[in-house]
Structure formats: structure tokens, C-alpha cells
Amino acid sequence: MKVKIKKDGKKETFNLINSWSDVTLEKWSELVALQDGSKSEEALETITALSDIPRMLVSELALNDVVGIMSKIAELQAQANSGLKNIIEIDGIEYGFHPNLEDITLGEYADLETFIQDGVEKNLPEIMSVLYRPITERKGYHYSIQAYDGALRLRAEEMKKMKAEEVQSALVFFWNLGNKLSMILPSYLMERTQAILKTLQTTSSQKNGVGSV
């Protein structure tokens, strides 16, 4: 997207992002972190990051120009596709969103809970690396993903290349299931406890000769 700025009586043309899909997770995380600072700093860093306007020139822009550019950026974000992207591709590798969050393991849930409590904004790559994993098998829209092993460091680095709109839609989908997941966890623990107790009871019976002929 082209933006024209008037400086010293002359108009210059610069490039602004064309759509929100041009923004990566890494860049978006940096922009989100700016919300804790002043509005002027947020505007300066946002325009610098999402356009090719020199930083010095951005600081010299008239407030009307700043408001106009920030409005365009907000408009592009509002137009972003909000539908969940079940399958994304990064550097030629396909990653699939967890096919069934009702089957989420305790390890996955625990890591997500830790990252969220520690701060969503600074742990977005890690959260996405739990929700998205390499596809191991695919047939049409159906797919299987790599088993969870808790090794997130390398995958989290790859997730930084995700598009911001993909991240936002995944977070919205995940948050909408938050209440459901909070109810699933206790039932999951109950089922596991019952299975463990059953195993222990069987082992104990065998050792004591109960039921033997």
C-alpha cells in the first residue's frame, strides 16, 4: 500500500504493508509489547516497523499524517481473515493445528497453562508450537500431527515466522474453548486415576493369588 507524505512542500511516496498477512508473529509480538508504553512511542515504532518510512522522518510527521497511517494499519488488521487456519506452511513444512483439543494430553495442557500464566505476549511462539505441530500424515482435510514431546525450542523459533492473522485466529479459537478445556481436565484426571487404580488392583490380585485356580 502506498502512502504519500508531504515534507518541506514536497510529496514523497512510501510503502506500507498491503495486508495484515504481511506481519509475522515475531513482529506482532514486538508491536503488542509496545502497548505498555506511551501512545507516541507505540505510533513511532509501529509505523517504522510496518512501512519503509525512515524512522527520523516518522518522528517528524504531522499528527494528522500519523493518525491517518495508524488508521490504515488498524483497518488492515480489522480486515484480517479471522477463520482458524488448520494447516499452515512455514519454510516448506506443513504444520497442523491440534485436530482435537478434547484429546489434549496433560503435558500439553500443563505447558500451555504455564506459558499463559507467564504472559501470553512473550510466549506466543511457545504457545503456537504446542497448538501447531508438523503433519505426519494427511488425506484431504484430515491429518495427524507429530506426538507431543515437550521439545519446543526449535519449533518455537519456526513459529515466529507465522503470519499474525494465523496466530490471532488460533488464539481466538483456543480461548473460545477455554471453559470447555477447564471442564475436560478434571474428567481427564479422573479417568487416568481410575485406570491407574484398576491396574494396581489387578496387579495386587495376581500377587495375592486372588481368582487363581
Coordinates of N, CA and C in Angstrom, one line a residue:
M1 N 0.8 -1.2 0.0 CA 0.0 0.0 0.0 C 0.9 1.2 0.0
K2 N 0.6 2.2 -0.9 CA 1.3 3.4 -1.0 C 0.8 4.5 -0.1
V3 N 1.6 5.2 0.6 CA 1.2 6.4 1.4 C 2.0 7.6 1.0
K4 N 1.4 8.7 0.8 CA 2.0 9.9 0.4 C 2.2 10.9 1.6
I5 N 3.4 11.4 1.8 CA 3.7 12.3 2.9 C 4.2 13.6 2.4
K6 N 3.7 14.7 2.9 CA 4.2 16.0 2.4 C 5.2 16.5 3.4
K7 N 6.4 16.8 2.9 CA 7.5 17.2 3.7 C 8.3 18.4 3.0
D8 N 8.4 19.5 3.6 CA 9.1 20.7 3.1 C 8.5 21.1 1.7
G9 N 7.1 21.0 1.7 CA 6.5 21.4 0.5 C 6.4 20.4 -0.7
K10 N 7.1 19.2 -0.4 CA 7.1 18.2 -1.4 C 6.4 16.9 -0.9
K11 N 5.8 16.2 -1.9 CA 5.2 14.9 -1.5 C 6.1 13.7 -1.9
E12 N 6.2 12.9 -0.9 CA 7.0 11.7 -1.1 C 6.1 10.4 -0.9
T13 N 6.4 9.4 -1.7 CA 5.6 8.2 -1.6 C 6.4 7.1 -1.0
F14 N 5.8 6.4 0.0 CA 6.4 5.3 0.7 C 5.5 4.1 0.7
N15 N 6.0 2.9 1.1 CA 5.3 1.7 1.1 C 4.8 1.3 2.5
L16 N 3.6 1.0 2.7 CA 3.0 0.4 3.9 C 2.6 -1.0 3.6
I17 N 2.5 -1.8 4.6 CA 2.1 -3.2 4.4 C 0.8 -3.3 3.6
N18 N 0.6 -4.3 2.8 CA -0.6 -4.4 1.9 C -1.7 -5.0 2.7
S19 N -1.4 -6.0 3.6 CA -2.4 -6.6 4.4 C -1.8 -7.1 5.7
W20 N -2.7 -7.5 6.6 CA -2.2 -8.0 7.9 C -1.4 -9.3 7.8
S21 N -1.6 -10.0 6.7 CA -0.8 -11.3 6.5 C 0.6 -11.0 6.2
D22 N 1.0 -9.7 6.0 CA 2.4 -9.4 5.8 C 3.2 -9.3 7.1
V23 N 2.4 -9.3 8.2 CA 3.0 -9.2 9.5 C 3.2 -10.6 10.2
T24 N 4.5 -10.8 10.6 CA 4.8 -12.1 11.2 C 4.4 -12.1 12.7
L25 N 4.4 -13.3 13.3 CA 4.2 -13.5 14.7 C 5.3 -12.7 15.5
E26 N 6.5 -12.8 15.1 CA 7.6 -12.1 15.8 C 7.4 -10.6 15.8
K27 N 7.0 -10.1 14.6 CA 6.8 -8.6 14.5 C 5.6 -8.2 15.3
W28 N 4.6 -9.0 15.3 CA 3.3 -8.7 16.0 C 3.6 -8.7 17.5
S29 N 4.4 -9.6 18.0 CA 4.7 -9.7 19.4 C 5.4 -8.4 19.8
E30 N 6.3 -7.9 19.0 CA 7.0 -6.7 19.3 C 6.0 -5.5 19.4
L31 N 5.1 -5.5 18.5 CA 4.1 -4.4 18.5 C 3.2 -4.5 19.7
V32 N 2.8 -5.7 20.1 CA 1.9 -5.9 21.2 C 2.6 -5.4 22.5
A33 N 3.9 -5.6 22.6 CA 4.7 -5.2 23.8 C 4.7 -3.7 23.9
L34 N 4.5 -3.0 22.8 CA 4.6 -1.5 22.8 C 3.4 -0.9 23.5
Q35 N 2.3 -1.7 23.6 CA 1.1 -1.1 24.2 C 1.2 -0.7 25.7
D36 N 2.3 -1.2 26.3 CA 2.5 -0.8 27.7 C 3.2 0.5 27.8
G37 N 3.7 1.0 26.7 CA 4.4 2.3 26.7 C 3.4 3.5 26.3
S38 N 4.0 4.6 25.9 CA 3.2 5.8 25.6 C 2.6 5.6 24.2
K39 N 1.6 6.3 23.9 CA 0.9 6.2 22.6 C 1.8 6.8 21.5
S40 N 2.6 7.8 21.8 CA 3.5 8.4 20.8 C 4.6 7.3 20.4
E41 N 5.2 6.6 21.4 CA 6.2 5.6 21.2 C 5.6 4.5 20.4
E42 N 4.4 4.1 20.7 CA 3.7 3.0 20.0 C 3.5 3.3 18.5
A43 N 3.1 4.6 18.3 CA 2.9 5.0 16.9 C 4.2 5.1 16.1
L44 N 5.2 5.6 16.8 CA 6.6 5.7 16.1 C 7.1 4.3 15.7
E45 N 7.1 3.4 16.7 CA 7.6 2.0 16.4 C 6.7 1.2 15.4
T46 N 5.4 1.4 15.5 CA 4.5 0.7 14.6 C 4.7 1.1 13.2
I47 N 4.7 2.4 13.0 CA 4.8 2.9 11.6 C 6.2 2.5 11.0
T48 N 7.3 2.6 11.9 CA 8.6 2.3 11.4 C 8.7 0.8 11.0
A49 N 8.0 0.0 11.8 CA 8.1 -1.5 11.6 C 7.3 -1.9 10.4
L50 N 6.2 -1.3 10.1 CA 5.3 -1.7 9.1 C 5.3 -0.9 7.8
S51 N 6.3 -0.1 7.7 CA 6.5 0.7 6.4 C 8.0 0.9 6.2
D52 N 8.3 1.5 5.0 CA 9.7 1.8 4.7 C 10.0 3.3 4.9
I53 N 9.1 3.9 5.7 CA 9.4 5.4 6.1 C 10.5 5.4 7.1
P54 N 11.6 6.2 6.8 CA 12.7 6.3 7.7 C 12.2 6.7 9.1
R55 N 12.9 6.2 10.1 CA 12.5 6.4 11.5 C 12.5 7.9 11.8
M56 N 13.6 8.6 11.3 CA 13.7 10.0 11.6 C 12.5 10.8 11.0
L57 N 12.1 10.4 9.8 CA 11.0 11.1 9.1 C 9.7 10.8 9.9
V58 N 9.5 9.6 10.4 CA 8.3 9.3 11.1 C 8.2 10.2 12.3
S59 N 9.3 10.4 13.0 CA 9.2 11.3 14.2 C 8.9 12.8 13.9
E60 N 9.1 13.1 12.6 CA 8.8 14.5 12.2 C 7.5 14.6 11.5
L61 N 6.7 13.5 11.4 CA 5.4 13.6 10.7 C 4.4 14.5 11.5
A62 N 3.5 15.1 10.8 CA 2.5 15.9 11.4 C 1.5 14.9 12.0
L63 N 0.9 15.3 13.1 CA 0.0 14.4 13.8 C -1.1 13.9 12.9
N64 N -1.6 14.7 12.0 CA -2.6 14.3 11.1 C -2.2 13.1 10.2
D65 N -0.9 13.1 9.8 CA -0.3 12.0 9.0 C -0.2 10.8 9.8
V66 N 0.2 10.9 11.1 CA 0.4 9.8 12.0 C -1.0 9.1 12.2
V67 N -2.0 9.9 12.5 CA -3.3 9.4 12.7 C -3.8 8.7 11.5
G68 N -3.6 9.3 10.3 CA -4.0 8.6 9.0 C -3.4 7.3 8.8
I69 N -2.1 7.2 9.0 CA -1.3 6.0 8.8 C -1.8 4.9 9.8
M70 N -1.9 5.3 11.1 CA -2.3 4.3 12.1 C -3.7 3.8 11.8
S71 N -4.6 4.7 11.3 CA -5.9 4.3 11.0 C -5.9 3.2 9.9
K72 N -5.0 3.4 8.9 CA -4.9 2.5 7.8 C -4.4 1.1 8.3
I73 N -3.5 1.1 9.2 CA -2.9 -0.1 9.8 C -4.0 -0.8 10.6
A74 N -4.8 -0.1 11.4 CA -5.9 -0.6 12.2 C -7.0 -1.2 11.2
E75 N -7.2 -0.6 10.1 CA -8.2 -1.1 9.1 C -7.7 -2.4 8.5
L76 N -6.4 -2.5 8.2 CA -5.9 -3.7 7.7 C -6.0 -4.9 8.7
Q77 N -5.7 -4.6 9.9 CA -5.8 -5.6 11.0 C -7.3 -6.1 11.1
A78 N -8.2 -5.1 11.0 CA -9.6 -5.5 11.1 C -10.1 -6.3 10.0
Q79 N -9.5 -6.2 8.8 CA -9.8 -6.9 7.6 C -9.2 -8.3 7.6
A80 N -8.3 -8.6 8.5 CA -7.6 -9.9 8.5 C -8.6 -11.0 8.6
N81 N -8.3 -12.1 7.9 CA -9.1 -13.3 7.9 C -9.1 -13.9 9.4
S82 N -10.3 -14.0 10.0 CA -10.4 -14.4 11.4 C -10.6 -15.9 11.5
G83 N -10.8 -16.6 10.4 CA -11.1 -18.1 10.4 C -9.8 -18.9 10.8
L84 N -10.0 -19.9 11.6 CA -8.9 -20.7 12.0 C -8.2 -21.4 10.8
K85 N -6.9 -21.3 10.8 CA -6.1 -21.9 9.8 C -5.6 -23.3 10.3
N86 N -6.3 -24.3 10.0 CA -6.0 -25.6 10.5 C -4.6 -26.1 10.0
I87 N -4.3 -25.7 8.8 CA -3.0 -26.1 8.3 C -2.2 -24.9 7.8
I88 N -1.0 -24.7 8.3 CA -0.2 -23.6 7.8 C 1.1 -24.2 7.3
E89 N 1.9 -23.4 6.5 CA 3.1 -23.8 6.0 C 4.2 -22.8 6.3
I90 N 5.3 -23.3 6.8 CA 6.5 -22.5 7.1 C 7.7 -23.1 6.5
D91 N 8.4 -22.4 5.7 CA 9.6 -22.9 5.0 C 9.4 -24.3 4.4
G92 N 8.3 -24.5 3.8 CA 8.0 -25.8 3.0 C 7.5 -26.9 3.9
I93 N 7.4 -26.7 5.2 CA 6.9 -27.7 6.1 C 5.4 -27.4 6.6
E94 N 4.6 -28.4 6.5 CA 3.2 -28.2 6.9 C 3.0 -28.5 8.3
Y95 N 2.3 -27.6 9.0 CA 2.0 -27.8 10.4 C 0.5 -27.8 10.6
G96 N 0.0 -28.7 11.4 CA -1.4 -28.8 11.6 C -1.8 -28.4 13.1
F97 N -3.0 -27.6 13.1 CA -3.5 -27.2 14.4 C -4.0 -28.5 15.1
H98 N -3.9 -28.6 16.4 CA -4.3 -29.8 17.2 C -5.7 -30.2 16.7
P99 N -5.8 -31.4 16.1 CA -7.0 -31.9 15.5 C -8.2 -32.0 16.5
N100 N -7.9 -32.3 17.7 CA -9.0 -32.5 18.7 C -8.5 -32.1 20.1
L101 N -8.8 -30.8 20.5 CA -8.4 -30.4 21.7 C -9.0 -31.1 22.9
E102 N -10.1 -31.8 22.7 CA -10.6 -32.7 23.7 C -9.7 -33.8 24.1
D103 N -8.8 -34.1 23.2 CA -7.9 -35.2 23.4 C -6.5 -34.7 23.9
I104 N -6.4 -33.5 24.3 CA -5.2 -32.8 24.7 C -4.6 -33.6 25.9
T105 N -3.3 -33.8 25.9 CA -2.7 -34.5 27.0 C -2.4 -33.6 28.2
L106 N -2.1 -34.2 29.3 CA -1.8 -33.4 30.5 C -0.6 -32.6 30.3
G107 N 0.4 -33.2 29.6 CA 1.7 -32.5 29.3 C 1.4 -31.2 28.5
E108 N 0.6 -31.4 27.4 CA 0.3 -30.2 26.6 C -0.4 -29.1 27.4
Y109 N -1.4 -29.6 28.1 CA -2.2 -28.6 28.9 C -1.4 -27.9 29.9
A110 N -0.5 -28.6 30.6 CA 0.4 -28.1 31.6 C 1.3 -27.0 31.0
D111 N 1.9 -27.3 29.9 CA 2.8 -26.3 29.2 C 2.0 -25.1 28.8
L112 N 0.8 -25.3 28.2 CA 0.0 -24.1 27.8 C -0.3 -23.3 29.0
E113 N -0.7 -23.9 30.0 CA -1.1 -23.2 31.3 C 0.1 -22.4 31.8
T114 N 1.3 -23.0 31.8 CA 2.5 -22.3 32.2 C 2.8 -21.1 31.4
F115 N 2.7 -21.2 30.0 CA 3.0 -20.1 29.1 C 2.0 -19.0 29.3
I116 N 0.8 -19.4 29.5 CA -0.3 -18.3 29.6 C -0.1 -17.6 30.9
Q117 N 0.1 -18.3 32.0 CA 0.3 -17.6 33.3 C 1.6 -16.7 33.3
D118 N 2.6 -17.1 32.5 CA 3.8 -16.4 32.5 C 3.7 -15.2 31.6
G119 N 2.7 -15.1 30.8 CA 2.4 -14.0 29.9 C 2.3 -14.4 28.4
V120 N 1.1 -14.2 27.9 CA 0.8 -14.7 26.6 C 1.6 -14.0 25.6
E121 N 1.8 -12.6 25.7 CA 2.5 -11.8 24.7 C 3.9 -12.3 24.5
K122 N 4.6 -12.7 25.6 CA 6.1 -13.0 25.4 C 6.2 -14.5 25.2
N123 N 5.1 -15.3 25.2 CA 5.2 -16.7 24.9 C 4.4 -17.2 23.7
L124 N 4.1 -16.3 22.8 CA 3.3 -16.6 21.7 C 4.0 -17.7 20.8
P125 N 5.3 -17.7 20.6 CA 5.9 -18.7 19.8 C 5.7 -20.1 20.4
E126 N 5.9 -20.1 21.8 CA 5.8 -21.4 22.5 C 4.4 -21.9 22.5
I127 N 3.4 -21.0 22.7 CA 2.0 -21.4 22.7 C 1.7 -22.0 21.3
M128 N 2.1 -21.4 20.2 CA 1.8 -21.8 18.9 C 2.5 -23.2 18.6
S129 N 3.7 -23.4 19.2 CA 4.4 -24.6 19.0 C 3.8 -25.8 19.7
V130 N 2.9 -25.5 20.7 CA 2.1 -26.6 21.3 C 0.9 -26.9 20.4
L131 N 0.2 -25.8 20.0 CA -1.0 -26.0 19.2 C -0.8 -26.4 17.8
Y132 N 0.3 -26.0 17.2 CA 0.7 -26.4 15.8 C 1.9 -27.3 15.8
R133 N 1.8 -28.5 15.2 CA 2.9 -29.4 15.1 C 3.0 -30.0 13.7
P134 N 4.2 -30.5 13.3 CA 4.4 -31.0 11.9 C 3.4 -32.1 11.6
I135 N 2.8 -32.1 10.4 CA 1.9 -33.1 10.0 C 2.6 -34.3 9.6
T136 N 2.2 -35.5 10.1 CA 2.9 -36.7 9.8 C 2.1 -37.5 8.8
E137 N 0.9 -37.3 8.7 CA 0.0 -38.0 7.7 C -1.2 -37.1 7.3
R138 N -1.5 -37.1 6.0 CA -2.6 -36.2 5.6 C -3.3 -36.8 4.4
K139 N -4.7 -36.7 4.5 CA -5.5 -37.2 3.4 C -6.7 -36.1 3.3
G140 N -6.6 -35.3 2.3 CA -7.5 -34.2 2.2 C -7.4 -33.2 3.3
Y141 N -8.6 -33.0 4.0 CA -8.6 -32.1 5.1 C -8.3 -32.8 6.4
H142 N -8.1 -34.1 6.4 CA -7.8 -34.9 7.6 C -6.3 -35.1 7.7
Y143 N -5.8 -35.0 8.9 CA -4.4 -35.1 9.1 C -4.1 -35.6 10.5
S144 N -2.9 -36.1 10.7 CA -2.3 -36.4 12.0 C -1.1 -35.6 12.2
I145 N -0.9 -35.2 13.5 CA 0.3 -34.4 13.8 C 1.3 -35.1 14.7
Q146 N 2.5 -34.6 14.7 CA 3.6 -35.2 15.5 C 3.2 -35.3 17.0
A147 N 3.5 -36.4 17.6 CA 3.2 -36.6 19.0 C 3.9 -35.5 19.8
Y148 N 3.3 -35.2 20.9 CA 3.9 -34.1 21.8 C 5.0 -34.7 22.6
D149 N 6.2 -34.0 22.6 CA 7.3 -34.5 23.4 C 7.9 -33.4 24.3
G150 N 7.3 -32.2 24.2 CA 7.7 -31.1 25.1 C 8.9 -30.4 24.6
A151 N 9.5 -30.8 23.4 CA 10.7 -30.2 22.9 C 10.3 -29.0 22.0
L152 N 10.2 -27.9 22.6 CA 9.6 -26.7 21.9 C 10.6 -25.7 21.3
R153 N 11.8 -25.7 21.8 CA 12.7 -24.6 21.5 C 12.9 -24.4 20.0
L154 N 13.2 -25.4 19.2 CA 13.4 -25.2 17.8 C 12.1 -24.9 17.1
R155 N 11.0 -25.6 17.4 CA 9.8 -25.3 16.8 C 9.2 -23.9 17.1
A156 N 9.5 -23.4 18.3 CA 9.1 -22.1 18.7 C 9.8 -21.0 17.8
E157 N 11.0 -21.3 17.4 CA 11.8 -20.4 16.5 C 11.1 -20.4 15.1
E158 N 10.6 -21.5 14.7 CA 9.9 -21.6 13.4 C 8.6 -20.9 13.5
M159 N 7.9 -21.0 14.6 CA 6.6 -20.4 14.8 C 6.7 -18.8 14.7
K160 N 7.8 -18.3 14.9 CA 8.0 -16.8 14.8 C 7.7 -16.3 13.4
K161 N 7.8 -17.2 12.4 CA 7.5 -16.9 11.0 C 6.1 -17.0 10.6
M162 N 5.2 -17.4 11.6 CA 3.8 -17.5 11.3 C 3.3 -16.1 11.0
K163 N 2.2 -16.1 10.2 CA 1.5 -14.8 10.0 C 0.7 -14.4 11.2
A164 N 0.7 -13.1 11.5 CA 0.0 -12.6 12.7 C -1.5 -13.0 12.7
E165 N -2.1 -13.0 11.5 CA -3.5 -13.3 11.4 C -3.8 -14.8 11.7
E166 N -2.8 -15.6 11.4 CA -2.9 -17.0 11.7 C -2.9 -17.2 13.3
V167 N -2.0 -16.5 13.9 CA -1.8 -16.5 15.3 C -3.1 -16.0 16.0
Q168 N -3.6 -14.9 15.6 CA -4.8 -14.3 16.2 C -6.0 -15.3 16.1
S169 N -6.2 -15.8 14.9 CA -7.3 -16.7 14.7 C -7.2 -18.0 15.6
A170 N -5.9 -18.5 15.8 CA -5.7 -19.7 16.6 C -6.0 -19.3 18.1
L171 N -5.5 -18.2 18.5 CA -5.8 -17.8 19.9 C -7.3 -17.6 20.2
V172 N -8.0 -17.0 19.2 CA -9.4 -16.8 19.4 C -10.1 -18.1 19.6
F173 N -9.7 -19.1 18.7 CA -10.3 -20.4 18.7 C -10.0 -21.1 20.0
F174 N -8.8 -20.9 20.5 CA -8.3 -21.6 21.7 C -9.0 -21.0 22.9
W175 N -9.1 -19.7 22.9 CA -9.8 -19.0 24.1 C -11.3 -19.4 24.2
N176 N -11.9 -19.5 23.0 CA -13.3 -19.9 23.0 C -13.6 -21.3 23.6
L177 N -12.5 -22.1 23.5 CA -12.6 -23.4 24.1 C -12.1 -23.5 25.5
G178 N -11.7 -22.4 26.0 CA -11.1 -22.3 27.4 C -12.0 -22.9 28.4
N179 N -13.3 -22.5 28.5 CA -14.2 -23.1 29.5 C -14.3 -24.6 29.3
K180 N -14.4 -25.0 28.1 CA -14.6 -26.4 27.8 C -13.4 -27.2 28.3
L181 N -12.2 -26.7 28.0 CA -10.9 -27.3 28.4 C -10.8 -27.4 30.0
S182 N -11.3 -26.4 30.6 CA -11.3 -26.4 32.1 C -12.1 -27.5 32.7
M183 N -13.2 -27.9 31.9 CA -14.0 -28.9 32.4 C -13.5 -30.3 32.0
I184 N -12.7 -30.3 30.9 CA -12.2 -31.6 30.4 C -11.0 -32.1 31.3
L185 N -10.2 -31.1 31.8 CA -9.1 -31.5 32.6 C -9.4 -32.3 33.8
P186 N -10.4 -31.9 34.6 CA -10.8 -32.8 35.8 C -11.2 -34.1 35.4
S187 N -12.0 -34.2 34.3 CA -12.5 -35.5 33.9 C -11.4 -36.4 33.4
Y188 N -10.4 -35.7 32.7 CA -9.2 -36.5 32.2 C -8.4 -37.1 33.4
L189 N -8.2 -36.2 34.5 CA -7.5 -36.7 35.6 C -8.3 -37.9 36.3
M190 N -9.6 -37.7 36.4 CA -10.4 -38.8 37.0 C -10.3 -40.1 36.2
E191 N -10.3 -40.0 34.9 CA -10.2 -41.2 34.0 C -8.8 -41.9 34.2
R192 N -7.8 -41.0 34.3 CA -6.4 -41.6 34.4 C -6.3 -42.2 35.8
T193 N -6.9 -41.6 36.8 CA -6.8 -42.1 38.2 C -7.5 -43.4 38.3
Q194 N -8.7 -43.5 37.7 CA -9.4 -44.8 37.7 C -8.6 -45.9 37.0
A195 N -8.0 -45.6 35.8 CA -7.2 -46.5 35.1 C -6.0 -47.0 35.9
I196 N -5.4 -46.1 36.6 CA -4.2 -46.5 37.4 C -4.7 -47.4 38.6
L197 N -5.8 -47.0 39.2 CA -6.3 -47.8 40.3 C -6.6 -49.2 39.9
K198 N -7.3 -49.3 38.7 CA -7.6 -50.6 38.2 C -6.4 -51.5 37.9
T199 N -5.3 -50.9 37.4 CA -4.1 -51.6 37.1 C -3.5 -52.1 38.4
L200 N -3.5 -51.2 39.4 CA -2.9 -51.6 40.7 C -3.7 -52.7 41.4
Q201 N -5.0 -52.6 41.3 CA -5.9 -53.7 41.8 C -5.6 -55.0 41.2
T202 N -5.5 -55.0 39.8 CA -5.2 -56.2 39.1 C -3.9 -56.8 39.5
T203 N -2.9 -56.0 39.6 CA -1.5 -56.4 40.0 C -1.6 -57.0 41.4
S204 N -2.3 -56.4 42.3 CA -2.4 -56.8 43.7 C -3.1 -58.2 43.8
S205 N -4.1 -58.3 43.0 CA -4.9 -59.6 43.0 C -4.0 -60.7 42.5
Q206 N -3.2 -60.5 41.5 CA -2.4 -61.5 40.9 C -1.3 -62.0 41.9
K207 N -0.8 -61.0 42.6 CA 0.3 -61.3 43.6 C -0.3 -62.1 44.8
N208 N -1.5 -61.8 45.2 CA -2.1 -62.4 46.3 C -2.8 -63.7 45.9
G209 N -2.8 -64.1 44.7 CA -3.4 -65.3 44.2 C -4.9 -65.3 44.1
V210 N -5.5 -64.1 44.2 CA -7.0 -63.9 44.2 C -7.4 -64.3 42.8
G211 N -8.4 -65.2 42.7 CA -9.0 -65.5 41.4 C -8.2 -66.6 40.8
S212 N -7.2 -67.2 41.4 CA -6.4 -68.2 40.7 C -7.1 -69.6 41.0
V213 N -6.8 -70.5 40.1 CA -7.5 -71.8 40.2 C -6.6 -72.7 41.1

